[in-house]
Amino acid sequence: MTPTRRALAAVLGGRVDYVPPANPLAQTTNELMRFANAEWPKAHFDAKMMADLAAAPYEVCGIEAARPQFDISLEAEVLGCKLDWNKPDRPPVMGPAYIDPGDITWPDNLEEAGRIPHVLGAIDILRKRYDGNLPIIPVLTAPFTVAGHIAGVENLVMMTVTDPDKAHTFINAATDFCIEYGRLQTAYGAHMLFPADPSASGDLISGETYKEFVLPYHRRMAAEISCPQILHICGNTRALLPYIRESNIDCFSFDSVPAWYVRKTLGNRMSILGSLDVIDLMPNGTPEQVYARTVECIRQGVDVVGSACDVSYGTSLDNLKAYVRACRETPIPDYDDVESMVREIGAGKARRMRAESLGGGM
């Protein structure tokens, strides 16, 4: 199989020859930056450099995906927010741009707005360079996070309680923008989109808030953008999973929730992508530890192995290569194997709880 066919099949629930290492999280490590002759902030403004850096994880380590656009602030910038370009890598939003959602506007020709032409140019370069055989999975900042950027995250979260109609108006406008931008990325050759909604994390909002203020807009994106999508939400999303399951999005990329629990809760309604720790394991672990964790993810039922969040600068090439090697060498478990793994994990927890409460060995 080609990497594109393998990744698409995994995300859409089809057959694969091995679980693909198609990581759509940013992997702009120091060594990959040097390989691509890339530098900040130029990589945000130069389509060729952006394409080279997006392809570097594949070229050097065999990671089977290219993700152009390295930040989640572009959308807010086009909508009027100022960014802090003094930061060395990914520019954060400096503050909200709107008080009244009725004032939200964006350029008529989105294709030429802000940094969007550089992202579209990078997608076009990558599509031609690999004849479509490397999956291009650009990030698309998702509606709740974009609304939080342009209204202020704290303001938006408070608004969901004090003025829910106004909150919905903000999020609906952000959704309109996201759908228009997502369609452009699709038209230029993206194989899949990677909507990232970190402000919708279970660490910031409740399951009920997700159900009312996030889920309807995720469902709109699933219905109105033709490209397959991988939704990413950071942090503890355990309380959100029953609602994420209803989003109609193809795949869920998760962070700190155990893979077996995500598999069990989402069942076959969504594919799942996860979840190599980027705080300790990837930058500080050994290749053997990364390999073992990758095997564990596969045995717990993930359809694609990727990192839990963006990979840090200090992550070694050896660790990235170990993760790819584990994907290629680990047999795909069948459903009964996954069920057995879940039962075994549950039995292990029960033994530990018993030992902790009653004392003695396990």
Tab-separated table of C-alpha atoms in Angstrom:
chain	number	residue	atom	x	y	z
A	1	MET	CA	0.000	0.000	0.000
A	2	THR	CA	1.103	3.580	-0.486
A	3	PRO	CA	1.251	5.773	2.635
A	4	THR	CA	-1.764	7.713	1.365
A	5	ARG	CA	-3.928	4.638	0.824
A	6	ARG	CA	-2.825	3.223	4.190
A	7	ALA	CA	-3.639	6.416	6.118
A	8	LEU	CA	-6.963	6.972	4.374
A	9	ALA	CA	-7.981	3.359	4.934
A	10	ALA	CA	-7.064	3.541	8.627
A	11	VAL	CA	-8.970	6.786	9.201
A	12	LEU	CA	-12.034	5.648	7.243
A	13	GLY	CA	-12.218	2.163	8.766
A	14	GLY	CA	-10.744	0.100	5.922
A	15	ARG	CA	-8.089	-2.607	5.664
A	16	VAL	CA	-4.384	-1.855	6.152
A	17	ASP	CA	-1.191	-3.916	6.038
A	18	TYR	CA	0.143	-2.260	9.219
A	19	VAL	CA	-1.009	0.506	11.548
A	20	PRO	CA	0.264	3.666	9.867
A	21	PRO	CA	2.648	6.078	11.590
A	22	ALA	CA	0.792	8.987	9.970
A	23	ASN	CA	1.330	11.637	12.619
A	24	PRO	CA	-0.389	14.974	11.826
A	25	LEU	CA	0.922	16.745	14.939
A	26	ALA	CA	3.750	19.241	14.371
A	27	GLN	CA	7.231	17.644	14.387
A	28	THR	CA	9.504	20.618	13.919
A	29	THR	CA	12.437	19.261	15.936
A	30	ASN	CA	15.858	20.885	15.904
A	31	GLU	CA	17.332	18.158	13.696
A	32	LEU	CA	14.443	18.197	11.229
A	33	MET	CA	14.649	21.999	11.033
A	34	ARG	CA	18.321	21.686	10.076
A	35	PHE	CA	17.568	18.960	7.515
A	36	ALA	CA	14.977	21.183	5.830
A	37	ASN	CA	17.121	24.350	6.105
A	38	ALA	CA	14.110	25.876	7.814
A	39	GLU	CA	13.999	28.778	10.239
A	40	TRP	CA	11.419	30.756	12.167
A	41	PRO	CA	9.462	32.817	11.360
A	42	LYS	CA	10.273	32.398	7.654
A	43	ALA	CA	8.818	28.866	7.571
A	44	HIS	CA	5.407	30.448	8.268
A	45	PHE	CA	5.698	32.754	5.230
A	46	ASP	CA	7.477	30.703	2.562
A	47	ALA	CA	5.524	27.941	0.805
A	48	LYS	CA	8.649	26.061	-0.335
A	49	MET	CA	10.260	26.127	3.131
A	50	MET	CA	6.938	25.142	4.709
A	51	ALA	CA	6.635	22.179	2.336
A	52	ASP	CA	10.250	21.086	2.982
A	53	LEU	CA	9.773	21.213	6.753
A	54	ALA	CA	6.397	19.442	6.562
A	55	ALA	CA	7.996	16.636	4.528
A	56	ALA	CA	11.119	16.274	6.700
A	57	PRO	CA	9.554	13.750	9.174
A	58	TYR	CA	8.819	11.471	6.202
A	59	GLU	CA	12.100	12.050	4.401
A	60	VAL	CA	14.274	11.454	7.482
A	61	CYS	CA	12.244	9.137	9.721
A	62	GLY	CA	9.613	7.551	7.492
A	63	ILE	CA	6.654	9.148	9.300
A	64	GLU	CA	3.857	8.753	6.784
A	65	ALA	CA	2.256	12.203	6.721
A	66	ALA	CA	3.070	15.801	5.884
A	67	ARG	CA	1.468	18.580	7.884
A	68	PRO	CA	1.842	22.104	6.485
A	69	GLN	CA	0.978	25.108	8.707
A	70	PHE	CA	2.721	24.796	12.034
A	71	ASP	CA	0.596	27.038	14.277
A	72	ILE	CA	-3.062	27.375	15.272
A	73	SER	CA	-3.136	31.192	15.196
A	74	LEU	CA	-3.385	31.746	11.431
A	75	GLU	CA	-7.171	31.654	11.410
A	76	ALA	CA	-7.451	34.225	14.214
A	77	GLU	CA	-4.883	36.435	12.470
A	78	VAL	CA	-6.934	36.493	9.260
A	79	LEU	CA	-9.977	37.378	11.378
A	80	GLY	CA	-8.197	40.404	12.852
A	81	CYS	CA	-6.160	39.280	15.884
A	82	LYS	CA	-2.561	40.446	16.420
A	83	LEU	CA	0.085	37.743	16.917
A	84	ASP	CA	3.276	37.847	18.982
A	85	TRP	CA	5.962	37.282	16.360
A	86	ASN	CA	8.720	37.692	18.945
A	87	LYS	CA	8.154	34.083	19.978
A	88	PRO	CA	10.751	31.768	18.402
A	89	ASP	CA	8.401	29.196	16.876
A	90	ARG	CA	4.600	29.368	16.900
A	91	PRO	CA	3.127	32.857	17.345
A	92	PRO	CA	0.415	33.090	20.011
A	93	VAL	CA	-2.621	35.375	19.753
A	94	MET	CA	-1.998	38.588	21.741
A	95	GLY	CA	-5.636	39.365	22.510
A	96	PRO	CA	-9.232	39.300	21.303
A	97	ALA	CA	-10.307	41.231	18.228
A	98	TYR	CA	-14.049	41.517	18.806
A	99	ILE	CA	-16.554	42.375	21.512
A	100	ASP	CA	-19.633	42.165	19.284
A	101	PRO	CA	-19.852	39.043	17.066
A	102	GLY	CA	-21.878	41.100	14.583
A	103	ASP	CA	-18.639	42.905	13.668
A	104	ILE	CA	-16.768	39.746	12.551
A	105	THR	CA	-15.561	39.979	8.963
A	106	TRP	CA	-12.914	38.411	6.750
A	107	PRO	CA	-11.585	39.170	3.265
A	108	ASP	CA	-13.779	38.213	0.312
A	109	ASN	CA	-10.852	36.492	-1.395
A	110	LEU	CA	-9.698	34.150	1.363
A	111	GLU	CA	-7.260	32.510	-1.058
A	112	GLU	CA	-5.087	35.634	-0.880
A	113	ALA	CA	-5.604	36.541	2.778
A	114	GLY	CA	-2.742	36.669	5.289
A	115	ARG	CA	-0.570	33.528	5.347
A	116	ILE	CA	-3.226	31.361	3.698
A	117	PRO	CA	-1.611	31.491	0.218
A	118	HIS	CA	1.644	30.111	1.708
A	119	VAL	CA	-0.209	27.145	3.252
A	120	LEU	CA	-2.120	26.481	0.031
A	121	GLY	CA	1.141	26.765	-1.912
A	122	ALA	CA	2.829	24.239	0.393
A	123	ILE	CA	-0.076	21.794	-0.079
A	124	ASP	CA	0.222	22.169	-3.845
A	125	ILE	CA	4.012	21.609	-3.761
A	126	LEU	CA	3.685	18.487	-1.608
A	127	ARG	CA	0.910	17.009	-3.729
A	128	LYS	CA	3.022	17.338	-6.877
A	129	ARG	CA	6.325	16.319	-5.258
A	130	TYR	CA	4.993	12.942	-4.083
A	131	ASP	CA	2.444	12.344	-6.870
A	132	GLY	CA	-0.232	12.113	-4.181
A	133	ASN	CA	1.461	9.153	-2.477
A	134	LEU	CA	2.247	10.945	0.804
A	135	PRO	CA	-0.868	11.959	2.773
A	136	ILE	CA	-1.067	15.716	3.235
A	137	ILE	CA	-2.878	16.511	6.486
A	138	PRO	CA	-2.868	20.275	7.173
A	139	VAL	CA	-4.083	21.582	10.500
A	140	LEU	CA	-7.332	23.536	10.607
A	141	THR	CA	-7.960	25.338	13.876
A	142	ALA	CA	-11.479	24.330	14.895
A	143	PRO	CA	-14.421	26.638	15.666
A	144	PHE	CA	-14.473	26.780	19.489
A	145	THR	CA	-10.751	27.588	19.605
A	146	VAL	CA	-11.020	30.200	16.833
A	147	ALA	CA	-13.994	31.787	18.619
A	148	GLY	CA	-11.943	31.802	21.818
A	149	HIS	CA	-9.073	33.532	20.047
A	150	ILE	CA	-11.193	36.306	18.550
A	151	ALA	CA	-13.425	36.820	21.616
A	152	GLY	CA	-10.919	35.841	24.335
A	153	VAL	CA	-10.950	32.295	25.704
A	154	GLU	CA	-12.036	33.288	29.216
A	155	ASN	CA	-14.664	35.634	27.782
A	156	LEU	CA	-16.078	32.877	25.586
A	157	VAL	CA	-16.207	30.302	28.376
A	158	MET	CA	-17.956	32.836	30.655
A	159	MET	CA	-20.297	33.739	27.817
A	160	THR	CA	-21.501	30.136	27.529
A	161	VAL	CA	-23.016	30.692	30.998
A	162	THR	CA	-23.950	34.388	31.058
A	163	ASP	CA	-24.938	35.000	27.415
A	164	PRO	CA	-25.232	31.687	25.544
A	165	ASP	CA	-26.865	33.235	22.477
A	166	LYS	CA	-23.884	35.553	22.011
A	167	ALA	CA	-21.493	32.627	22.491
A	168	HIS	CA	-23.317	30.664	19.794
A	169	THR	CA	-23.108	33.658	17.428
A	170	PHE	CA	-19.329	33.853	17.916
A	171	ILE	CA	-18.860	30.104	17.397
A	172	ASN	CA	-21.184	30.008	14.403
A	173	ALA	CA	-19.207	32.771	12.663
A	174	ALA	CA	-15.960	30.955	13.421
A	175	THR	CA	-17.474	27.783	11.950
A	176	ASP	CA	-18.414	29.578	8.737
A	177	PHE	CA	-14.801	30.708	8.428
A	178	CYS	CA	-13.348	27.272	9.224
A	179	ILE	CA	-15.541	25.581	6.627
A	180	GLU	CA	-14.522	28.082	3.943
A	181	TYR	CA	-10.809	27.651	4.768
A	182	GLY	CA	-11.123	23.855	5.031
A	183	ARG	CA	-12.724	23.682	1.617
A	184	LEU	CA	-9.832	25.709	0.183
A	185	GLN	CA	-7.265	23.332	1.700
A	186	THR	CA	-9.214	20.426	0.225
A	187	ALA	CA	-9.367	22.055	-3.211
A	188	TYR	CA	-5.584	22.528	-3.215
A	189	GLY	CA	-4.922	18.850	-2.553
A	190	ALA	CA	-5.166	17.997	1.148
A	191	HIS	CA	-5.961	14.301	1.605
A	192	MET	CA	-7.341	14.853	5.100
A	193	LEU	CA	-7.810	17.784	7.464
A	194	PHE	CA	-6.683	17.969	11.070
A	195	PRO	CA	-9.147	20.173	12.988
A	196	ALA	CA	-7.480	21.071	16.297
A	197	ASP	CA	-9.724	22.323	19.095
A	198	PRO	CA	-7.519	22.650	22.198
A	199	SER	CA	-9.818	25.215	23.852
A	200	ALA	CA	-12.548	22.553	23.845
A	201	SER	CA	-10.452	20.357	26.147
A	202	GLY	CA	-12.138	18.596	29.030
A	203	ASP	CA	-9.656	20.470	31.219
A	204	LEU	CA	-11.461	23.732	30.319
A	205	ILE	CA	-15.086	22.794	29.652
A	206	SER	CA	-17.572	20.190	30.847
A	207	GLY	CA	-19.152	17.446	28.813
A	208	GLU	CA	-22.440	19.362	28.837
A	209	THR	CA	-20.717	22.511	27.535
A	210	TYR	CA	-19.117	20.457	24.781
A	211	LYS	CA	-22.513	18.996	23.896
A	212	GLU	CA	-24.175	22.426	23.504
A	213	PHE	CA	-21.370	24.699	22.283
A	214	VAL	CA	-18.941	22.458	20.406
A	215	LEU	CA	-20.639	19.331	19.112
A	216	PRO	CA	-23.118	21.048	16.737
A	217	TYR	CA	-20.252	22.887	15.054
A	218	HIS	CA	-18.084	19.788	14.723
A	219	ARG	CA	-21.067	18.100	13.105
A	220	ARG	CA	-21.383	21.014	10.668
A	221	MET	CA	-17.742	20.653	9.659
A	222	ALA	CA	-18.212	16.918	9.120
A	223	ALA	CA	-21.259	17.566	6.960
A	224	GLU	CA	-19.976	20.504	4.921
A	225	ILE	CA	-16.318	19.645	4.167
A	226	SER	CA	-15.838	16.697	1.827
A	227	CYS	CA	-12.306	15.837	3.007
A	228	PRO	CA	-11.898	13.159	5.745
A	229	GLN	CA	-11.093	14.734	9.107
A	230	ILE	CA	-9.087	13.865	12.224
A	231	LEU	CA	-10.326	15.851	15.231
A	232	HIS	CA	-7.682	16.635	17.877
A	233	ILE	CA	-8.478	17.774	21.404
A	234	CYS	CA	-5.776	18.010	24.076
A	235	GLY	CA	-5.896	17.053	27.741
A	236	ASN	CA	-8.380	14.874	29.555
A	237	THR	CA	-11.326	14.317	27.211
A	238	ARG	CA	-12.819	11.384	29.119
A	239	ALA	CA	-16.092	13.243	29.880
A	240	LEU	CA	-16.378	14.446	26.287
A	241	LEU	CA	-15.975	11.087	24.567
A	242	PRO	CA	-19.682	10.103	24.531
A	243	TYR	CA	-20.408	13.367	22.685
A	244	ILE	CA	-17.338	13.285	20.426
A	245	ARG	CA	-18.621	9.903	19.321
A	246	GLU	CA	-21.669	11.715	17.879
A	247	SER	CA	-19.639	14.285	15.911
A	248	ASN	CA	-19.675	12.314	12.632
A	249	ILE	CA	-15.976	13.151	12.238
A	250	ASP	CA	-13.919	10.238	10.936
A	251	CYS	CA	-11.151	9.950	13.531
A	252	PHE	CA	-10.313	11.277	17.009
A	253	SER	CA	-6.761	12.207	18.034
A	254	PHE	CA	-6.470	12.129	21.826
A	255	ASP	CA	-3.976	13.056	24.510
A	256	SER	CA	-3.961	11.727	28.072
A	257	VAL	CA	-6.894	9.290	28.137
A	258	PRO	CA	-5.785	5.615	27.896
A	259	ALA	CA	-6.039	4.259	24.370
A	260	TRP	CA	-8.077	1.219	25.425
A	261	TYR	CA	-10.642	3.481	27.117
A	262	VAL	CA	-10.991	5.694	24.025
A	263	ARG	CA	-11.375	2.561	21.862
A	264	LYS	CA	-13.975	1.112	24.201
A	265	THR	CA	-16.009	4.338	24.437
A	266	LEU	CA	-15.959	5.288	20.766
A	267	GLY	CA	-16.361	1.710	19.565
A	268	ASN	CA	-16.458	1.558	15.792
A	269	ARG	CA	-18.130	4.957	15.360
A	270	MET	CA	-14.742	6.645	14.893
A	271	SER	CA	-11.180	5.627	14.186
A	272	ILE	CA	-8.690	6.705	16.845
A	273	LEU	CA	-5.195	8.205	16.666
A	274	GLY	CA	-2.832	8.249	19.583
A	275	SER	CA	-1.037	8.638	21.789
A	276	LEU	CA	2.709	8.900	22.354
A	277	ASP	CA	3.517	11.154	25.301
A	278	VAL	CA	5.435	14.279	24.235
A	279	ILE	CA	6.253	15.595	27.719
A	280	ASP	CA	8.567	12.827	28.895
A	281	LEU	CA	8.615	9.766	26.610
A	282	MET	CA	9.428	11.321	23.245
A	283	PRO	CA	12.089	13.844	24.348
A	284	ASN	CA	13.583	11.850	27.269
A	285	GLY	CA	12.797	8.173	26.674
A	286	THR	CA	14.970	5.626	24.906
A	287	PRO	CA	14.151	4.239	21.450
A	288	GLU	CA	13.304	0.933	23.159
A	289	GLN	CA	10.762	2.693	25.396
A	290	VAL	CA	9.214	4.523	22.435
A	291	TYR	CA	9.030	1.240	20.507
A	292	ALA	CA	7.339	-0.512	23.446
A	293	ARG	CA	4.793	2.279	23.935
A	294	THR	CA	3.963	2.222	20.216
A	295	VAL	CA	3.331	-1.534	20.376
A	296	GLU	CA	1.131	-0.951	23.433
A	297	CYS	CA	-0.942	1.654	21.558
A	298	ILE	CA	-1.458	-0.747	18.650
A	299	ARG	CA	-2.448	-3.614	20.952
A	300	GLN	CA	-4.954	-1.344	22.694
A	301	GLY	CA	-6.706	-0.695	19.405
A	302	VAL	CA	-5.479	2.557	17.834
A	303	ASP	CA	-5.970	2.827	14.081
A	304	VAL	CA	-3.138	5.341	13.572
A	305	VAL	CA	-0.181	5.924	15.876
A	306	GLY	CA	0.701	9.554	16.454
A	307	SER	CA	1.882	11.806	19.235
A	308	ALA	CA	-0.413	13.176	21.943
A	309	CYS	CA	0.478	16.762	21.029
A	310	ASP	CA	3.148	18.608	19.052
A	311	VAL	CA	6.570	16.984	19.349
A	312	SER	CA	9.111	19.104	21.224
A	313	TYR	CA	12.301	20.456	19.653
A	314	GLY	CA	14.628	18.152	21.545
A	315	THR	CA	13.021	14.890	20.429
A	316	SER	CA	15.679	12.708	18.817
A	317	LEU	CA	15.504	11.214	15.360
A	318	ASP	CA	16.205	7.803	16.931
A	319	ASN	CA	12.983	8.037	18.930
A	320	LEU	CA	10.959	9.100	15.895
A	321	LYS	CA	12.440	6.239	13.855
A	322	ALA	CA	11.723	3.742	16.660
A	323	TYR	CA	8.056	4.681	16.557
A	324	VAL	CA	7.911	4.136	12.791
A	325	ARG	CA	9.739	0.809	13.044
A	326	ALA	CA	7.315	-0.439	15.709
A	327	CYS	CA	4.335	0.385	13.485
A	328	ARG	CA	5.804	-1.577	10.589
A	329	GLU	CA	6.817	-4.584	12.702
A	330	THR	CA	3.768	-4.984	14.966
A	331	PRO	CA	1.003	-7.265	13.684
A	332	ILE	CA	-2.434	-5.702	13.650
A	333	PRO	CA	-4.508	-7.229	16.458
A	334	ASP	CA	-7.939	-8.462	15.546
A	335	TYR	CA	-10.957	-7.335	17.522
A	336	ASP	CA	-10.830	-10.312	19.908
A	337	ASP	CA	-7.218	-9.430	20.765
A	338	VAL	CA	-8.248	-5.877	21.627
A	339	GLU	CA	-11.041	-7.160	23.860
A	340	SER	CA	-8.582	-9.487	25.596
A	341	MET	CA	-6.164	-6.613	26.136
A	342	VAL	CA	-8.906	-4.456	27.659
A	343	ARG	CA	-9.954	-7.292	29.962
A	344	GLU	CA	-6.359	-7.894	30.999
A	345	ILE	CA	-5.818	-4.214	31.786
A	346	GLY	CA	-9.012	-4.177	33.836
A	347	ALA	CA	-7.949	-7.287	35.728
A	348	GLY	CA	-4.548	-5.733	36.435
A	349	LYS	CA	-6.162	-2.610	37.850
A	350	ALA	CA	-8.454	-4.704	40.018
A	351	ARG	CA	-5.445	-6.591	41.408
A	352	ARG	CA	-3.653	-3.324	42.201
A	353	MET	CA	-6.746	-1.845	43.897
A	354	ARG	CA	-7.141	-4.975	45.985
A	355	ALA	CA	-3.494	-4.913	47.003
A	356	GLU	CA	-3.685	-1.211	47.924
A	357	SER	CA	-6.852	-1.615	49.997
A	358	LEU	CA	-6.078	-4.927	51.683
A	359	GLY	CA	-2.297	-4.887	51.685
A	360	GLY	CA	-0.075	-7.759	50.715
A	361	GLY	CA	1.137	-8.795	47.290
A	362	MET	CA	-0.703	-8.687	44.015
